[in-house]
Amino acid sequence: MIEEHKITLECDESAVNSPSHYTAGNIECIDALDSMISGCKDPIDACLSWQVVKYVWRHNLKGKPLQDLKKAQYYLNRLIDKYEKGKIRID
């Protein structure tokens, strides 16, 4: 006979909906990012730009600033590469 085990994951709701590393200051990061990408015509541009700003935004708030800045650099390099190769629509 197989016993059923229920696993309950407890989660601080604020850690999901409004984590402190994204709510520092007067503007929540997600709201700024939404506004930033509203003018993007290409989804790849929007996605990579979002990642760059997200990691720069939080780099000094999570305890590993260099790691987050390197992540931002990774996404920025991908974004630049896509533009250089003409893989992002400019029109």
PDB file of C-alpha atoms in Angstrom:
ATOM      1  CA  MET A   1       0.000   0.000   0.000  1.00  0.00           C
ATOM      2  CA  ILE A   2       1.325   3.398  -0.965  1.00  0.00           C
ATOM      3  CA  GLU A   3       0.961   6.116   1.613  1.00  0.00           C
ATOM      4  CA  GLU A   4       0.087   9.585   0.488  1.00  0.00           C
ATOM      5  CA  HIS A   5       2.164  12.402   1.856  1.00  0.00           C
ATOM      6  CA  LYS A   6       1.048  15.948   1.530  1.00  0.00           C
ATOM      7  CA  ILE A   7       3.738  18.535   1.377  1.00  0.00           C
ATOM      8  CA  THR A   8       2.832  22.007   2.421  1.00  0.00           C
ATOM      9  CA  LEU A   9       5.090  24.786   1.356  1.00  0.00           C
ATOM     10  CA  GLU A  10       4.822  27.820   3.499  1.00  0.00           C
ATOM     11  CA  CYS A  11       5.700  30.990   1.738  1.00  0.00           C
ATOM     12  CA  ASP A  12       5.796  34.538   2.903  1.00  0.00           C
ATOM     13  CA  GLU A  13       3.354  36.216   0.506  1.00  0.00           C
ATOM     14  CA  SER A  14       5.436  39.415   0.445  1.00  0.00           C
ATOM     15  CA  ALA A  15       8.445  37.418  -0.776  1.00  0.00           C
ATOM     16  CA  VAL A  16       6.410  36.491  -3.848  1.00  0.00           C
ATOM     17  CA  ASN A  17       4.353  39.600  -4.571  1.00  0.00           C
ATOM     18  CA  SER A  18       6.538  42.429  -3.302  1.00  0.00           C
ATOM     19  CA  PRO A  19      10.011  41.286  -2.291  1.00  0.00           C
ATOM     20  CA  SER A  20      12.040  43.943  -0.516  1.00  0.00           C
ATOM     21  CA  HIS A  21      14.804  43.865  -3.133  1.00  0.00           C
ATOM     22  CA  TYR A  22      12.293  45.092  -5.737  1.00  0.00           C
ATOM     23  CA  THR A  23      10.347  47.573  -3.625  1.00  0.00           C
ATOM     24  CA  ALA A  24      13.124  49.782  -2.319  1.00  0.00           C
ATOM     25  CA  GLY A  25      12.438  53.403  -3.153  1.00  0.00           C
ATOM     26  CA  ASN A  26       9.277  55.073  -4.409  1.00  0.00           C
ATOM     27  CA  ILE A  27       8.708  52.892  -7.477  1.00  0.00           C
ATOM     28  CA  GLU A  28       8.392  49.119  -7.499  1.00  0.00           C
ATOM     29  CA  CYS A  29      10.804  47.529  -9.953  1.00  0.00           C
ATOM     30  CA  ILE A  30       8.096  45.651 -11.875  1.00  0.00           C
ATOM     31  CA  ASP A  31       6.168  48.873 -12.500  1.00  0.00           C
ATOM     32  CA  ALA A  32       9.276  50.617 -13.811  1.00  0.00           C
ATOM     33  CA  LEU A  33      10.081  47.629 -16.032  1.00  0.00           C
ATOM     34  CA  ASP A  34       6.541  47.502 -17.418  1.00  0.00           C
ATOM     35  CA  SER A  35       6.794  51.165 -18.322  1.00  0.00           C
ATOM     36  CA  MET A  36      10.255  50.719 -19.826  1.00  0.00           C
ATOM     37  CA  ILE A  37       9.271  47.911 -22.189  1.00  0.00           C
ATOM     38  CA  SER A  38       5.968  49.433 -23.250  1.00  0.00           C
ATOM     39  CA  GLY A  39       7.815  51.056 -26.145  1.00  0.00           C
ATOM     40  CA  CYS A  40       9.650  47.919 -27.262  1.00  0.00           C
ATOM     41  CA  LYS A  41       8.552  46.628 -30.648  1.00  0.00           C
ATOM     42  CA  ASP A  42      10.506  43.392 -30.427  1.00  0.00           C
ATOM     43  CA  PRO A  43       9.878  40.789 -27.703  1.00  0.00           C
ATOM     44  CA  ILE A  44      13.556  39.786 -27.553  1.00  0.00           C
ATOM     45  CA  ASP A  45      14.511  43.421 -26.988  1.00  0.00           C
ATOM     46  CA  ALA A  46      11.875  43.700 -24.249  1.00  0.00           C
ATOM     47  CA  CYS A  47      12.932  40.490 -22.513  1.00  0.00           C
ATOM     48  CA  LEU A  48      16.662  41.153 -22.511  1.00  0.00           C
ATOM     49  CA  SER A  49      16.239  44.826 -21.567  1.00  0.00           C
ATOM     50  CA  TRP A  50      13.985  43.767 -18.684  1.00  0.00           C
ATOM     51  CA  GLN A  51      16.653  41.398 -17.361  1.00  0.00           C
ATOM     52  CA  VAL A  52      19.429  43.976 -17.588  1.00  0.00           C
ATOM     53  CA  VAL A  53      17.527  46.562 -15.587  1.00  0.00           C
ATOM     54  CA  LYS A  54      16.160  44.020 -13.092  1.00  0.00           C
ATOM     55  CA  TYR A  55      19.632  42.857 -12.117  1.00  0.00           C
ATOM     56  CA  VAL A  56      21.084  46.375 -11.958  1.00  0.00           C
ATOM     57  CA  TRP A  57      18.072  47.485  -9.901  1.00  0.00           C
ATOM     58  CA  ARG A  58      18.590  44.858  -7.211  1.00  0.00           C
ATOM     59  CA  HIS A  59      22.385  44.460  -7.273  1.00  0.00           C
ATOM     60  CA  ASN A  60      22.974  46.247  -3.985  1.00  0.00           C
ATOM     61  CA  LEU A  61      19.903  44.861  -2.217  1.00  0.00           C
ATOM     62  CA  LYS A  62      20.409  41.077  -2.135  1.00  0.00           C
ATOM     63  CA  GLY A  63      23.902  40.716  -0.722  1.00  0.00           C
ATOM     64  CA  LYS A  64      25.691  39.591  -3.885  1.00  0.00           C
ATOM     65  CA  PRO A  65      26.182  42.779  -5.909  1.00  0.00           C
ATOM     66  CA  LEU A  66      28.913  41.466  -8.188  1.00  0.00           C
ATOM     67  CA  GLN A  67      26.871  38.376  -9.082  1.00  0.00           C
ATOM     68  CA  ASP A  68      23.842  40.474 -10.053  1.00  0.00           C
ATOM     69  CA  LEU A  69      25.978  42.941 -12.016  1.00  0.00           C
ATOM     70  CA  LYS A  70      27.543  40.054 -13.934  1.00  0.00           C
ATOM     71  CA  LYS A  71      24.062  38.727 -14.705  1.00  0.00           C
ATOM     72  CA  ALA A  72      23.080  42.181 -15.969  1.00  0.00           C
ATOM     73  CA  GLN A  73      26.237  42.238 -18.086  1.00  0.00           C
ATOM     74  CA  TYR A  74      25.413  38.807 -19.505  1.00  0.00           C
ATOM     75  CA  TYR A  75      21.972  39.969 -20.652  1.00  0.00           C
ATOM     76  CA  LEU A  76      23.334  43.287 -21.918  1.00  0.00           C
ATOM     77  CA  ASN A  77      25.946  41.465 -23.997  1.00  0.00           C
ATOM     78  CA  ARG A  78      23.208  39.231 -25.462  1.00  0.00           C
ATOM     79  CA  LEU A  79      21.125  42.303 -26.266  1.00  0.00           C
ATOM     80  CA  ILE A  80      24.037  44.028 -27.987  1.00  0.00           C
ATOM     81  CA  ASP A  81      24.831  40.842 -29.913  1.00  0.00           C
ATOM     82  CA  LYS A  82      21.226  40.576 -31.141  1.00  0.00           C
ATOM     83  CA  TYR A  83      21.328  44.174 -32.378  1.00  0.00           C
ATOM     84  CA  GLU A  84      24.700  43.685 -34.065  1.00  0.00           C
ATOM     85  CA  LYS A  85      23.429  40.602 -35.882  1.00  0.00           C
ATOM     86  CA  GLY A  86      20.192  42.310 -36.914  1.00  0.00           C
ATOM     87  CA  LYS A  87      18.050  39.895 -34.928  1.00  0.00           C
ATOM     88  CA  ILE A  88      16.034  42.635 -33.254  1.00  0.00           C
ATOM     89  CA  ARG A  89      13.532  44.669 -35.222  1.00  0.00           C
ATOM     90  CA  ILE A  90      14.316  48.360 -35.177  1.00  0.00           C
ATOM     91  CA  ASP A  91      11.306  49.599 -37.191  1.00  0.00           C
TER      92      ASP A  91
END
